[in-house]
Amino acid sequence: MSKIGVFICWCGSNISETVDIEKTKAALEGLPALDYIEDYQYLCSEIGQKKIADAIKNKNLSGVVVASCSPRMHEDTFRNAAEDAGLNPYLLEIANIREHCSWVHSNKEKATEKAVALIRAAINKVKHNQPLTPGSIPVNKRALVIGGGIAGIQSAIDIAEAGYQVDIVERTPSIGGKMAQIDKTFPTLDCSACILTPKMVEASRHENIQLHTYSEVARVDGYVGNFDVEIKKKPRSIDEDKCTGCGICLEKCPGKAPSEFEEGLNERNAIYTPFPQAVPNIPTIDRDNCIKFEKDKCGLCARVCPTDAINFNQEENIIEEKYGIIITATGYQLTDPDQFGEYHYNHPDVITGMEFERIINAAGPTEGKLQRPSNSEKPERVVFVQCVGSRDKARGHSHCSKICCMYTAKQAMLIREKYPETEVYVFYIDIRTAGKGFEEFQRRAQEDYGVNYVKGMVGKVFPGKDKLRVEAIDAMTGEFLELNSDLVILSPAAIPDQKAGDVSRQLGISQGASGFFTEAHPKLKPVETQTAGIFLAGACQGPKDIPETVAQASGAAAKAIGILSKDSLVNNPCVAEVNQAECSSCFSCKEVCPYSAIEKDEAEKHGMVARVNEALCQGCGACTVTCRSSTINLKGFSNKEILSEVDAICL
């Protein structure tokens, strides 16, 4: 006979303010299987866990229900306490009376009724629960990092330093990411390249790091500890073993195309390296703009190459590799300001903050001289416009891009420092400067550098004969403002990388409303995803500044090392199982399984039927709802267990 113990947590006042604990206990007392009931202010505390363990031992409980917060928060905590007391941890159920009850209701009487119903359902389920035993899976001690920006580089170096092999897959011809384009970093005004390029070189020379640049992840299968990955290496049309990076081919190439690294402000050759400090320092032929590929003419680069490294016939290559973990560091991009016609981004003197970074950079298209793109003259007045597409539910994105206030303050200071006679205005909704030294940095822009901050949004930018007329409202005074400006610099919203959706589908990780990847838990698992063994680093999770990005990258690496350091992992015992005697062989389950965990199996007495590979199954349950003959059950969530919960609520 079942002997169930129920433990009700107050969660401080989170639950007890809305749910009447005494009434709940009174309503449950007398249930046939209930043998013990207790409440405590913080069951997740050491004292609370001891109360559960002591009751299991002293009352010889065969099942436990903890009425508390979400299972995502403390299910493992309570299951560990049960296991320590000698009870199979899968004979413990959580009744979520916080997120599903006290946090969403204000009527105490109704909330109490609902709490009683949820606990009764959990009691009914735990009566039918079966003890489960997890198995173990081996761990492949190699890591994959997707993205070669500062987040990916830092993660890879940290893992490599721990003694594990790491592969970095970068879509572009060089690692470095957006940080390589930036002139200086806030709030210290360090030279960005000076602190990034040593990291790039360290990654390229590290004996445990393998770079796959100009490559993309084509396919991901498997599970934590055993990911099977195909990497598509795009043809550079260069033999990397022969190329010395001498650059003669770049000098002779007649083909031209807009430079991606320079944000289209000048041109590069059809054979190119993105920037002088690129890693690896090996050129790439842009086949879309190469005369040889377009017209089967030219081939000048091949004739001048001293090492015969040009290979026009090079083909795409697929690399297959196994990994224990994957870190996603795909970064971000800026929204296209063209969709906001009032700013006239098509005018050459209306630019983005990233384009300004290239203009002010000594290695940029103007060699660091501040010039108007339209006529190369020095601007006398510059206007910054904040929140272009961010914090704009109607036309853009509701999230704050977080970094714009700070990089605008930095850019304004750089202008005033080099050209003190230039007037600088910043139009903003709010100034957000959360970060160490950030507030002081922004105040320096105002107080020491004389940057004019105006609270208010720009309504429209009108291109004139020689100037740009900026119309805005000062939100503090209500005054209509009209400024003639030489240069307008927009701060577009930071949004997920264009390939984020593809990566999300390949890895089986989720995206939030803004499209950034979602962490498993915002407070307790900020670098993990819902898919075991896949971690997040940097701005792929949301807009971040460089210090925060590097810190998160190291956090993701630490979590990855925790897995790689083990020879085997305990797998989830809540996996699907097939009653092969009743399987109709329709294999609908096989088609919907996102983990390829269901196979056709030639059973001795039943012919060709479905079989679950428990090592691959992640317990999502998609197969169970698809099965026409109801022969697939999910261990721990069988039809019998689920229906018993429904009965407790409805009958």
XYZ file of C-alpha atoms in Angstrom:
651
model
C 0.000 0.000 0.000
C 1.245 3.488 -0.857
C 2.439 5.728 1.948
C 2.657 9.221 0.530
C 4.177 12.204 2.295
C 3.231 15.757 1.297
C 5.474 18.746 2.043
C 4.125 22.255 1.456
C 6.596 25.090 1.053
C 5.717 28.678 1.954
C 8.515 30.006 -0.282
C 8.845 32.818 2.232
C 5.688 34.756 1.500
C 5.635 33.960 -2.231
C 3.165 31.117 -1.714
C 1.816 31.656 1.803
C 0.498 35.171 1.043
C -1.843 33.802 -1.628
C -2.408 30.189 -0.598
C -3.866 29.433 2.839
C -1.458 26.750 4.034
C -3.581 25.568 6.981
C -6.709 25.252 4.842
C -4.724 23.355 2.230
C -3.466 20.892 4.817
C -6.950 20.457 6.249
C -8.401 19.764 2.791
C -5.795 17.072 2.088
C -5.893 15.284 5.419
C -7.897 12.108 5.201
C -6.951 11.225 1.633
C -6.535 7.432 1.508
C -2.886 7.298 0.468
C -1.714 10.311 2.447
C 0.360 9.191 5.407
C 2.162 12.387 6.395
C 1.864 16.109 5.745
C 4.089 18.968 6.812
C 4.746 22.558 5.835
C 7.842 24.710 6.157
C 8.899 28.218 5.247
C 11.803 27.242 2.961
C 11.827 23.560 1.983
C 14.760 24.120 -0.378
C 16.960 25.087 2.584
C 19.173 22.549 4.323
C 16.701 22.305 7.215
C 13.795 21.850 4.802
C 15.562 19.070 2.900
C 16.411 17.364 6.187
C 12.734 17.411 7.150
C 11.894 15.567 3.921
C 14.706 13.037 4.352
C 13.832 12.377 8.011
C 10.156 11.835 7.191
C 11.019 9.379 4.405
C 13.139 7.347 6.824
C 10.993 7.619 9.932
C 7.612 7.199 8.247
C 8.858 4.676 5.698
C 7.273 6.712 2.881
C 6.893 5.087 -0.536
C 6.316 8.364 -2.371
C 6.716 12.095 -1.790
C 4.946 15.186 -3.105
C 6.600 18.562 -2.645
C 4.225 21.469 -3.206
C 6.484 24.366 -4.038
C 7.950 26.235 -7.019
C 8.465 25.063 -10.599
C 10.260 21.712 -11.126
C 12.770 23.658 -13.213
C 13.867 25.447 -10.072
C 14.327 22.785 -7.398
C 13.224 19.357 -8.654
C 16.816 18.105 -8.623
C 17.298 19.500 -5.106
C 14.352 17.584 -3.695
C 15.088 14.421 -5.661
C 18.624 14.399 -4.295
C 17.231 14.722 -0.774
C 14.898 11.780 -1.425
C 17.720 9.679 -2.839
C 19.910 10.443 0.171
C 17.090 9.097 2.351
C 16.955 5.862 0.367
C 13.927 6.616 -1.826
C 14.136 6.294 -5.599
C 14.239 9.947 -6.735
C 11.600 9.337 -9.416
C 9.079 8.534 -6.680
C 9.018 12.235 -5.830
C 6.659 14.634 -7.586
C 6.489 18.405 -7.598
C 3.165 20.234 -7.369
C 3.865 23.698 -8.721
C 1.773 25.945 -6.473
C 3.935 29.032 -6.991
C 4.207 29.820 -10.744
C 0.961 27.956 -11.526
C -0.981 29.223 -8.546
C 0.171 31.925 -6.125
C 1.940 34.041 -8.728
C -0.999 34.096 -11.131
C -3.935 34.503 -8.742
C -4.913 37.224 -6.310
C -8.035 35.619 -4.813
C -6.745 33.659 -1.814
C -9.753 31.369 -1.594
C -9.593 30.403 -5.272
C -5.824 30.044 -5.142
C -6.109 27.728 -2.172
C -8.659 25.575 -4.000
C -6.348 25.329 -6.978
C -3.370 24.460 -4.779
C -5.352 21.619 -3.202
C -6.288 20.327 -6.675
C -2.682 20.432 -7.899
C -1.424 18.592 -4.830
C -4.155 15.954 -5.117
C -3.162 15.407 -8.742
C 0.471 14.961 -7.761
C -0.503 12.503 -5.026
C -2.501 10.447 -7.533
C 0.403 10.431 -9.974
C 3.061 9.453 -7.480
C 0.948 6.453 -6.470
C 1.459 5.092 -10.009
C 5.087 6.162 -10.413
C 7.620 3.402 -10.980
C 11.210 3.510 -9.729
C 13.505 4.529 -12.585
C 17.221 4.021 -12.915
C 19.319 6.235 -15.173
C 21.928 4.681 -17.413
C 25.264 6.133 -18.430
C 26.608 7.436 -21.721
C 30.243 7.981 -22.709
C 31.630 11.473 -23.322
C 33.593 12.486 -26.397
C 36.253 14.838 -25.088
C 36.175 17.360 -27.917
C 34.332 20.694 -28.035
C 32.740 22.611 -30.895
C 32.437 26.389 -30.774
C 30.132 27.941 -33.397
C 31.235 31.512 -34.042
C 34.695 33.047 -34.049
C 34.026 36.414 -32.404
C 35.439 37.380 -29.027
C 32.923 35.107 -27.233
C 33.852 32.060 -29.306
C 37.575 32.796 -29.078
C 37.487 33.204 -25.292
C 35.442 30.022 -24.803
C 37.777 28.046 -27.056
C 40.920 29.285 -25.316
C 39.518 28.469 -21.865
C 38.552 24.935 -22.910
C 41.853 24.396 -24.715
C 43.782 25.566 -21.655
C 41.987 22.859 -19.662
C 43.524 20.288 -22.002
C 40.653 19.526 -24.376
C 40.527 19.730 -28.164
C 38.338 22.527 -29.541
C 37.142 23.309 -33.053
C 36.001 26.845 -33.914
C 33.657 27.123 -36.877
C 33.459 30.655 -38.307
C 31.283 31.613 -41.270
C 33.529 34.421 -42.554
C 37.125 34.082 -43.815
C 38.596 35.304 -40.487
C 37.885 35.039 -36.790
C 37.502 38.279 -34.836
C 33.829 39.150 -35.288
C 32.448 42.638 -34.713
C 35.080 43.539 -32.148
C 37.645 43.584 -34.963
C 35.710 46.430 -36.609
C 35.561 48.621 -33.514
C 38.094 51.408 -33.020
C 38.135 51.761 -29.237
C 36.290 50.067 -26.396
C 34.366 51.680 -23.549
C 34.783 52.674 -20.777
C 38.601 52.519 -20.897
C 39.079 53.621 -24.528
C 41.480 50.739 -25.150
C 42.433 50.085 -28.749
C 40.067 47.268 -29.704
C 42.452 45.611 -32.142
C 45.278 45.772 -29.600
C 43.370 43.624 -27.113
C 41.628 41.385 -29.653
C 44.371 40.420 -32.096
C 46.595 38.755 -29.448
C 43.596 36.578 -28.554
C 43.064 35.737 -32.226
C 46.705 34.751 -32.635
C 46.630 32.745 -29.401
C 43.618 30.810 -30.634
C 45.198 30.113 -34.011
C 48.475 28.906 -32.508
C 47.069 26.908 -29.616
C 47.869 23.246 -30.008
C 44.380 22.243 -28.857
C 42.432 24.595 -31.138
C 41.508 23.884 -34.743
C 40.089 26.756 -36.811
C 37.495 26.126 -39.516
C 37.025 29.558 -41.082
C 34.833 30.213 -44.124
C 32.852 27.214 -42.873
C 29.401 26.484 -41.543
C 27.781 23.763 -39.501
C 25.716 21.724 -41.965
C 24.187 19.080 -39.713
C 24.043 18.205 -36.015
C 22.852 14.866 -34.672
C 23.270 13.090 -31.368
C 23.108 14.193 -27.765
C 25.226 15.471 -24.913
C 28.586 13.731 -24.883
C 28.090 12.376 -28.406
C 27.216 15.018 -30.991
C 27.802 14.030 -34.628
C 28.469 17.177 -36.636
C 29.035 17.865 -40.309
C 31.007 21.032 -41.077
C 30.747 22.478 -44.560
C 34.030 24.084 -45.574
C 33.367 26.515 -48.412
C 35.963 26.725 -51.193
C 38.360 29.660 -50.770
C 39.888 28.748 -54.138
C 43.214 28.886 -52.310
C 45.414 25.968 -51.279
C 45.885 26.850 -47.606
C 48.943 24.621 -47.282
C 50.744 26.458 -50.082
C 49.659 30.063 -49.394
C 52.212 32.190 -47.531
C 49.978 35.260 -47.200
C 52.403 37.392 -49.237
C 49.526 39.472 -50.654
C 50.818 39.771 -54.238
C 47.560 38.362 -55.590
C 45.574 41.063 -53.756
C 47.613 43.826 -55.374
C 47.081 42.546 -58.903
C 43.393 41.573 -58.736
C 41.218 43.850 -60.953
C 37.857 42.608 -59.599
C 36.085 44.875 -57.099
C 33.248 44.514 -54.566
C 32.016 46.477 -51.507
C 34.063 45.644 -48.420
C 31.973 43.905 -45.747
C 34.550 44.725 -43.081
C 34.435 48.435 -43.977
C 30.616 48.366 -43.939
C 30.539 49.098 -47.660
C 32.336 52.449 -47.253
C 35.034 51.394 -49.715
C 35.837 48.478 -51.984
C 37.946 45.384 -51.702
C 39.345 43.169 -54.417
C 37.617 39.992 -55.563
C 40.482 38.093 -53.928
C 40.810 39.498 -50.447
C 41.604 39.162 -46.796
C 38.932 40.951 -44.712
C 41.424 43.104 -42.775
C 45.211 43.241 -42.308
C 45.218 41.355 -38.970
C 42.928 38.600 -40.263
C 43.434 35.120 -38.843
C 44.182 33.027 -40.781
C 46.052 35.393 -43.068
C 44.943 33.547 -46.178
C 43.031 35.256 -49.005
C 39.646 34.161 -50.261
C 38.312 34.491 -53.790
C 34.826 35.983 -53.905
C 33.450 33.893 -56.764
C 30.437 36.187 -57.257
C 32.717 39.095 -58.179
C 35.738 37.308 -59.677
C 36.214 37.886 -63.429
C 37.613 34.375 -63.793
C 34.428 32.815 -62.446
C 32.109 35.315 -64.171
C 33.635 35.352 -67.652
C 36.317 32.667 -67.566
C 38.907 35.362 -68.160
C 41.653 37.035 -66.111
C 43.271 34.493 -63.744
C 45.929 37.121 -62.981
C 46.177 36.032 -59.345
C 47.163 32.521 -60.404
C 49.860 33.843 -62.717
C 51.503 36.059 -60.070
C 51.231 33.636 -57.127
C 54.803 32.533 -56.310
C 53.677 29.319 -54.590
C 51.008 28.217 -57.072
C 48.395 28.340 -54.293
C 45.448 29.528 -56.420
C 43.035 26.685 -57.116
C 39.996 27.723 -59.164
C 38.709 24.139 -59.125
C 38.607 23.793 -55.355
C 35.315 22.294 -54.190
C 33.226 22.376 -51.064
C 34.454 19.962 -48.417
C 32.415 18.231 -45.709
C 34.192 17.443 -42.441
C 32.585 14.960 -40.041
C 33.553 15.096 -36.380
C 32.244 13.976 -32.991
C 31.924 16.378 -30.049
C 30.990 16.103 -26.402
C 29.620 19.641 -26.107
C 28.712 22.595 -28.311
C 29.036 26.280 -27.483
C 26.983 28.675 -29.582
C 28.556 32.102 -30.028
C 26.921 33.366 -33.201
C 26.765 36.993 -32.052
C 24.451 39.710 -33.305
C 23.874 42.113 -36.156
C 22.333 45.557 -36.497
C 18.880 46.086 -37.884
C 18.693 47.724 -41.320
C 17.865 51.452 -40.848
C 16.408 51.545 -44.370
C 13.062 50.439 -42.931
C 12.871 53.739 -41.022
C 12.408 56.105 -43.915
C 12.169 59.242 -41.743
C 15.930 59.115 -41.125
C 16.861 58.973 -44.830
C 19.562 56.365 -44.337
C 20.002 56.313 -48.118
C 21.670 59.748 -47.834
C 25.477 59.340 -47.714
C 25.775 61.584 -44.633
C 23.369 59.458 -42.590
C 25.400 56.539 -41.241
C 25.238 53.911 -38.499
C 27.381 53.696 -35.401
C 29.337 50.778 -36.882
C 30.062 52.772 -40.040
C 31.334 55.592 -37.845
C 33.654 53.083 -36.124
C 35.277 52.373 -39.480
C 35.502 56.069 -40.400
C 37.195 57.027 -37.129
C 39.542 54.002 -37.232
C 43.111 54.769 -38.318
C 43.021 51.639 -40.502
C 39.623 52.566 -41.963
C 38.661 54.043 -45.333
C 39.484 57.657 -44.275
C 42.546 56.679 -42.200
C 40.832 57.928 -39.076
C 39.874 61.376 -40.402
C 36.323 62.417 -39.623
C 34.808 63.252 -42.994
C 31.368 63.543 -44.452
C 30.968 60.617 -46.874
C 29.227 62.927 -49.365
C 32.052 65.461 -49.898
C 34.955 64.391 -47.614
C 34.669 67.649 -45.648
C 34.992 67.819 -41.889
C 31.536 68.069 -40.255
C 30.829 71.110 -38.117
C 27.842 69.585 -36.352
C 27.069 65.903 -35.705
C 23.757 64.510 -34.431
C 23.417 61.057 -32.854
C 19.979 59.409 -32.882
C 19.415 56.672 -30.299
C 16.998 53.733 -30.267
C 16.506 53.352 -34.028
C 14.341 50.247 -34.118
C 14.824 49.277 -30.484
C 12.274 49.933 -27.720
C 9.800 50.328 -30.565
C 6.994 47.772 -30.415
C 5.107 49.218 -33.344
C 7.789 49.157 -36.043
C 10.921 47.645 -34.572
C 11.890 45.570 -31.568
C 10.634 45.959 -28.022
C 13.959 45.114 -26.381
C 16.672 47.598 -25.390
C 19.886 47.129 -27.348
C 21.819 47.903 -24.174
C 25.139 48.911 -25.745
C 24.045 51.961 -27.789
C 24.108 54.541 -24.972
C 27.681 53.624 -24.134
C 29.157 53.393 -27.619
C 27.446 56.669 -28.530
C 29.058 58.360 -25.513
C 32.399 56.943 -26.625
C 31.979 58.087 -30.223
C 30.863 61.549 -29.130
C 33.945 61.855 -26.916
C 36.220 60.735 -29.754
C 34.789 63.458 -31.997
C 35.149 66.154 -29.385
C 38.636 65.006 -28.479
C 39.908 65.123 -32.068
C 37.771 68.020 -33.257
C 36.825 70.207 -30.267
C 35.240 72.793 -32.556
C 32.646 70.247 -33.794
C 29.259 70.454 -32.075
C 27.810 67.095 -31.001
C 24.177 66.432 -30.080
C 22.749 63.157 -28.766
C 18.972 62.606 -28.918
C 17.837 59.877 -26.532
C 14.776 58.334 -24.842
C 16.622 57.321 -21.660
C 20.297 56.961 -20.841
C 21.035 53.412 -19.695
C 24.546 52.964 -18.331
C 24.453 49.900 -16.076
C 27.991 48.588 -15.733
C 31.201 49.184 -13.862
C 32.408 52.691 -14.609
C 29.748 53.219 -17.284
C 27.817 55.989 -15.541
C 31.010 57.931 -14.867
C 32.076 57.455 -18.486
C 28.824 58.827 -19.867
C 28.929 61.806 -17.507
C 32.440 62.606 -18.754
C 30.996 62.919 -22.251
C 28.572 65.556 -21.005
C 30.614 67.381 -18.383
C 34.194 67.158 -19.647
C 33.700 66.927 -23.405
C 30.691 69.212 -23.751
C 28.455 66.772 -25.625
C 24.866 68.098 -25.781
C 22.402 65.457 -24.598
C 18.758 66.153 -25.490
C 15.971 63.964 -24.132
C 13.649 63.453 -27.058
C 13.303 61.545 -30.261
C 14.149 62.809 -33.696
C 11.016 62.987 -35.813
C 12.610 63.329 -39.203
C 15.832 64.041 -41.043
C 15.427 66.188 -44.162
C 18.249 66.133 -46.694
C 18.940 69.709 -47.839
C 21.221 71.194 -50.444
C 24.272 71.113 -48.210
C 23.012 70.186 -44.755
C 20.729 67.666 -43.104
C 17.836 69.303 -41.264
C 17.036 67.388 -38.083
C 13.625 67.977 -36.516
C 12.954 66.845 -32.961
C 11.024 67.589 -29.789
C 12.780 68.325 -26.513
C 10.795 66.086 -24.150
C 11.809 68.131 -21.087
C 10.593 71.519 -22.352
C 8.223 70.496 -25.125
C 10.148 72.814 -27.423
C 10.332 72.034 -31.142
C 13.962 71.796 -32.245
C 15.382 72.198 -35.709
C 19.105 71.616 -36.259
C 21.177 71.796 -39.402
C 23.643 68.956 -39.220
C 26.500 67.747 -41.416
C 26.444 64.171 -40.225
C 23.715 62.052 -38.603
C 24.752 58.857 -36.826
C 22.048 56.277 -36.090
C 22.093 53.615 -33.364
C 20.158 50.711 -34.920
C 18.733 47.934 -32.785
C 20.958 44.953 -32.054
C 19.199 41.828 -33.315
C 20.188 38.140 -33.611
C 22.538 37.069 -36.363
C 20.838 36.297 -39.672
C 21.719 32.604 -39.282
C 20.349 32.301 -35.727
C 17.158 30.624 -36.918
C 19.096 27.961 -38.827
C 21.361 27.323 -35.843
C 18.316 27.089 -33.575
C 16.773 24.394 -35.777
C 20.031 22.472 -36.165
C 20.762 22.393 -32.451
C 17.192 22.120 -31.174
C 17.524 25.193 -28.958
C 14.830 27.805 -28.521
C 14.639 31.506 -29.354
C 12.847 34.182 -27.370
C 10.388 36.746 -28.695
C 13.249 38.953 -29.891
C 14.924 36.018 -31.671
C 17.901 35.681 -29.340
C 18.636 32.194 -28.006
C 16.925 31.336 -24.730
C 18.838 30.131 -21.700
C 17.585 27.185 -19.606
C 16.948 29.443 -16.619
C 17.632 33.196 -16.486
C 19.036 33.097 -12.965
C 20.305 29.603 -12.225
C 21.314 28.388 -15.706
C 22.206 31.521 -17.652
C 24.635 29.832 -20.071
C 22.878 26.483 -20.523
C 20.136 25.771 -23.041
C 17.219 23.376 -22.678
C 19.224 20.894 -24.772
C 21.813 19.192 -22.593
C 25.414 19.805 -23.649
C 24.720 22.984 -25.650
C 25.757 26.299 -24.118
C 25.435 29.988 -24.988
C 28.194 32.581 -25.070
C 27.976 36.267 -25.894
C 25.454 38.346 -27.775
C 23.644 35.380 -29.351
C 21.687 35.335 -26.068
C 20.995 39.084 -26.056
C 22.832 42.388 -26.519
C 25.992 42.527 -24.409
C 29.057 44.708 -24.034
C 32.527 43.204 -24.361
C 33.259 42.632 -20.635
C 29.937 40.860 -20.175
C 30.495 38.821 -23.334
C 33.932 37.648 -22.221
C 32.639 36.794 -18.737
C 29.788 34.737 -20.154
C 32.121 33.004 -22.605
C 34.324 31.883 -19.741
C 31.213 30.760 -17.830
C 30.083 28.655 -20.780
C 33.573 27.195 -21.069
C 33.562 26.275 -17.366
C 30.259 24.447 -17.801
C 31.604 22.682 -20.879
C 34.760 21.605 -19.066
C 32.564 20.160 -16.314
C 31.124 17.725 -18.881
C 34.329 17.067 -20.796
C 36.153 16.166 -17.592
C 33.861 13.163 -17.049
C 34.280 9.802 -18.733
C 30.546 9.177 -18.711
C 27.303 10.993 -17.949
C 24.109 9.875 -16.274
C 21.301 10.000 -18.811
C 17.662 10.870 -18.294
C 15.636 7.729 -17.437
C 12.379 9.426 -18.475
C 12.563 8.110 -22.042
C 10.001 6.577 -24.357
C 9.392 2.827 -24.509
C 7.440 0.796 -27.066
C 5.159 -2.113 -26.316
C 6.252 -4.008 -29.404
C 3.452 -6.584 -29.056
C 0.894 -3.854 -29.794
C 2.869 -1.720 -32.260
C 0.960 -1.232 -35.550
C 4.189 -0.538 -37.483
C 2.916 2.778 -38.849
C 6.177 4.473 -37.756
C 4.510 7.854 -37.320
C 6.603 8.108 -34.165
C 9.808 7.791 -36.193
C 8.813 10.697 -38.429
C 8.132 13.141 -35.587
C 11.099 12.262 -33.365
C 13.416 15.330 -33.404
C 16.344 13.277 -32.036
C 16.191 10.336 -34.493
C 15.812 8.088 -31.469
C 13.218 5.724 -32.970
C 14.344 2.934 -35.247
C 12.709 0.105 -37.128
C 13.402 -3.150 -35.385
C 12.877 -6.713 -36.586
C 11.318 -8.251 -33.467
C 11.291 -12.045 -33.246
C 7.533 -12.463 -32.687
C 6.139 -9.177 -33.966
C 7.862 -8.461 -37.281
C 9.079 -4.956 -38.135
C 8.119 -2.644 -35.237
C 9.363 0.541 -33.612
C 12.181 0.547 -31.081
C 13.510 3.452 -28.972
C 17.231 4.096 -28.721
C 17.301 5.241 -25.092
C 20.704 6.849 -25.518
C 19.269 9.255 -28.105
C 15.810 9.799 -26.599
C 15.471 13.102 -24.733
C 12.010 12.360 -23.347
C 10.203 15.112 -25.285
C 7.092 12.911 -25.666
C 6.353 13.832 -29.291
C 6.139 10.147 -30.208
C 3.627 9.308 -27.491
C 1.005 11.737 -28.769
C 1.550 10.605 -32.360
C 1.216 6.884 -31.678
C -2.153 5.753 -33.098
C -2.294 2.548 -31.082
C -1.077 4.164 -27.806
C 1.717 1.639 -27.538
C 4.410 4.188 -26.734
C 4.710 5.466 -23.202
C 7.087 7.923 -21.658
C 8.654 6.557 -18.485
C 7.661 8.787 -15.610
C 4.813 10.265 -17.689
C 2.872 7.199 -18.784
C -0.732 7.457 -19.923
C -1.795 5.838 -16.670
C 0.087 8.398 -14.596
C -1.189 11.376 -16.573
C -4.795 10.162 -16.521
C -4.619 9.620 -12.771
C -3.739 13.321 -12.409
C -6.698 14.284 -14.588
C -8.978 12.081 -12.492
C -7.824 13.779 -9.299
C -8.781 17.178 -10.676
C -11.972 16.295 -12.530
C -13.627 13.552 -10.488
